[in-house]
Amino acid sequence: MHGGNSVADNKFVYFFGNEETEGKNSMKDLLGGKGANLAEMANLGIPVPPGFTITTEVCLLYLEKGVYPEEVIDQINNAVIKLEKVTGKKFGDTENPLLISVRSGARVSMPGMMDTVLNLGLNDDTVIGLSKKTGNDRFAYDSYRRFLTMFGDVVLDIEHEKFESALSAKKKTLGVIQDTELDASALKELAEQFKEIIRKETGTDFPQEPRKQLQMAIDAVFNSWNNQRAITYRRLNNIPGKWGTAVNVQSMVYGNMGETSGTGVAFTRDPATGDKRFFGEYLMNAQGEDVVAGIRTPEPISTLKDNLPEAYARLEAIYHKLEDHFRDMQDIEFTIEEGKLFMLQTRTGKRTAAAALKIAVDMVNEGLIDKRTAVTRVSPEQIDRLLHPTLDSQAEFEVLATGLPASPGAAVGKVVFTAEHAEEMAKANEKVILVRTETSPEDIGGMDAAQGILTVRGGMTSHAAVVARGMGKPCVAGCGSVTIDMASCAFSVSDVTINEGDYVTIDGSTGSLILGEVELVTPGVSGELDTLLSWADEIREMGVRTNADTPHDAQVARDFGAEGIGLCRTEHMFFGEDRIPAVREMILAEDTEVRKAALDKLLPMQKEDFIGLFKVMDGLPVTIRLLDPPLHEFLPKHEELADKLRSLEAEKGSDSEIERIKKIMERVDSMVEVNPMLGHRGCRLGITYPEIYEMQVRAIIEAACELKAGGMDIVPEIMIPLVSHVNELRSTKEDLVEVAESVMAEKNCKFDYLVGTMIELPRAALTADKIAEEAEFFSFGTNDLTQTTFGFSRDDAGKFLPVYIENSILPSDPFAVLDQEGVGELVKIGIEKGRSTRPDIKIGICGEHGGEPSSVKFGYNIGLNYVSCSPFRVPIARLAAAQAVIEKQDN
Ligand code: ADP
Ligand code: MG
Ligand code: MG
């Protein structure tokens, strides 16, 4: 049942703490994390108070049947006897009582589980024994009142506050501030009061019988596995209910025996920075949770060196030993009893992203771990955090509204409502946050000028989200509780109004909108990131390209390690101030001749675009997608024109101008589509207006010819969007090849280029074998493929997707995390069919999923050649691709 463990199947209790220790670190599933590591420390010869672990299996049996198997009770009784022998004390004895702690411990540490009960075994008689044995009356009653509180709170479910207020009242009466100032008789009186509270609250007396106490505490731990807090925590963290928790029963050591005793917690390295320095806190004359409870202010661990030099030296030796053994930063708990040190817990320490990176790289340099291990020690999400400014963790603020975490990082600025205004303010060196109902390609300039973007509508692949991620700018999208009132230049969230020019802060990693300026911290991207990613590159097998439309973005991506461009969206190039007039002329043209004339004006600009990109990528592959969006996106909006018309008429503008605007308006109205996402776009444009694609291909080939002449090696990859039937590709390709060949002949220049297609419609995936007859490469456009597979409009999904996710109808937003079961299946089919026709066809993915860790890993497992993602996600994809290889090898 438990592979590798040479134990009988009906062994339910494992002893730890001396040479008879039965467990070990690798038995976490059975013993829980705490129990397995206590056993491991004992195995290493580290002083651990002896005890035993009742397995997670017992938890499951007990929760299922409501009773313990007979053997379990026997094994617990035997373990108690063994514990008595080892410690020389007796459970329930009035001369030399054995006291124990009862501690929960699942495979992973789990807030929400039962808290620890300390000093169990005390009652009105044993407390006297403890007092006599130690000669320390105060200590004995301090332990008793602590036990009564914890047992009452944790096992009997009495509000902690009831005990706490009795304690406070007592201190007040006696005029003392610290618990430690209470003397024995005060503590004795408190114990009486606590028993009275228990009687009142539960209707029965506090159980004096130690074995009864133990049984009740064990039951309480197991039952806590299914309390609401634990269930919620498991759901949020994907922890299976069938794991169960173990129970650790451990002999007590006392940090509350006086001024040479104490208790503390520490990290073997700084968990915030990763610096190699011992980091922690402790309290003298204290027990258990006192350190974290905040009643007294704990001392920094460094002062322990002066207080108790011997114990400190031992602690230092132990933490080095633990790090060497576990080969990772440890989070440890210890207690000192009259100068003698005991370890009570060790586990892998939680750390910030910066610390994770530093520790991983340092440990390789120290020879503790290999590069492969280091690559698994940092999560792609942590890398993401390192690349963007975040809210200062010390800052206090209130979240006003929450939208989608559309592009990570935090930003502060003054609210503006239009792209033009954003650009003006930025020119005057003002920091702004652009707030829009939704953004459109016309807003690019303003988005670029803003520190961050907030939209009221739109999902994870809305225009705002995609563009912001491309720019590496924070974005909160779909913040539905925001209402913009353009007339008064303000927006509101319920009864709060924010005017243009007011400061707000947004956090695109969490989707929060915050009133006012919150302090930001910018994590420095260190040389360590380069080092770790270079190790990832040695391991990964899949290529990582970027989605970039400008030389600037392409350069950013190359600096982040991109190995080419997987998607250049040419439409962004059409929005430039210098181009949009020609673009509109082209669209409004009544006949082919006029259209061609307009396209001729665009040709040199488009050619310069490609030269810029090719130069930055310096011979790396560049995939250029021909024009994709419906043409009306480039035209002014109806309302805008109507406004203009009204003011022209009011000002008695020229008739010809009025006529011109009316004409444009007619044209705009005629181009309106009910469903533009499924409308006249992609290769459908190329087929109906072939001269547009012809111009683009001419620009690509001319650009390549020019650079070729300068000695640069370029293999352009021309990509046709939105193909659903091979005939669409065939006819478009024929036309384009003709153009390409004639340009090459004209320029007397010859080189290879590829023509391929996006696979972004279900029909394309299902007929990929046919499409591969023409396509020389595939790039899965998973944004559109998700949209068309689910039938979810990308721009409208914000209205229902959050509800879907809240109610677990979908596990996550399929526009952010690839739906492997459905959309992923189509990708798999597409790959298989494509390769059946053209075995060496190059296949990548260029949707937003190309930079999402779980989707990258999936892509590797189904055999993609590369992923392509926005520049700031390139490092994430590099790491995730390496982790995918390691995970596959380890499985
Ligand atoms: P948590 O999982 O909440 O950290 P623990 O089981 O680790 O709970 O217990 C919390 C604290 O209780 C420990 O850090 C330690 O200070 C104290 N404690 C637990 N068991 C013992 C023991 N046998 N002797 C002394 N102190 C103990
Ligand atoms: Mg602990
Ligand atoms: Mg698409």
Coordinates of N, CA, C and O in Angstrom, one line a residue, residues 457-458 795-803:
R457 N -15.3 47.0 -19.1 CA -15.7 45.8 -19.8 C -14.5 45.1 -20.3 O -13.4 45.7 -20.5
G458 N -14.7 43.8 -20.7 CA -13.7 43.1 -21.4 C -13.0 42.0 -20.5 O -13.0 42.2 -19.3
D795 N -15.2 39.3 -25.9 CA -15.4 40.7 -25.4 C -16.7 40.7 -24.5 O -16.9 41.6 -23.8
D796 N -17.5 39.6 -24.6 CA -18.7 39.6 -23.7 C -18.6 38.6 -22.6 O -19.5 38.6 -21.8
A797 N -17.6 37.8 -22.6 CA -17.5 36.7 -21.6 C -17.4 37.2 -20.2 O -17.8 36.5 -19.3
G798 N -17.0 38.5 -20.1 CA -16.9 39.1 -18.7 C -18.2 39.1 -18.0 O -18.2 39.2 -16.7
K799 N -19.3 39.0 -18.7 CA -20.6 39.1 -18.0 C -20.9 37.8 -17.3 O -21.7 37.8 -16.4
F800 N -20.4 36.7 -17.8 CA -20.8 35.4 -17.2 C -19.6 34.6 -16.7 O -19.8 33.8 -15.7
L801 N -18.4 34.8 -17.2 CA -17.3 33.9 -16.8 C -17.0 34.0 -15.3 O -16.8 32.9 -14.7
P802 N -17.0 35.2 -14.7 CA -16.7 35.2 -13.3 C -17.7 34.4 -12.5 O -17.3 33.7 -11.5
V803 N -19.0 34.3 -12.9 CA -20.0 33.5 -12.2 C -19.7 32.0 -12.4 O -19.8 31.2 -11.5

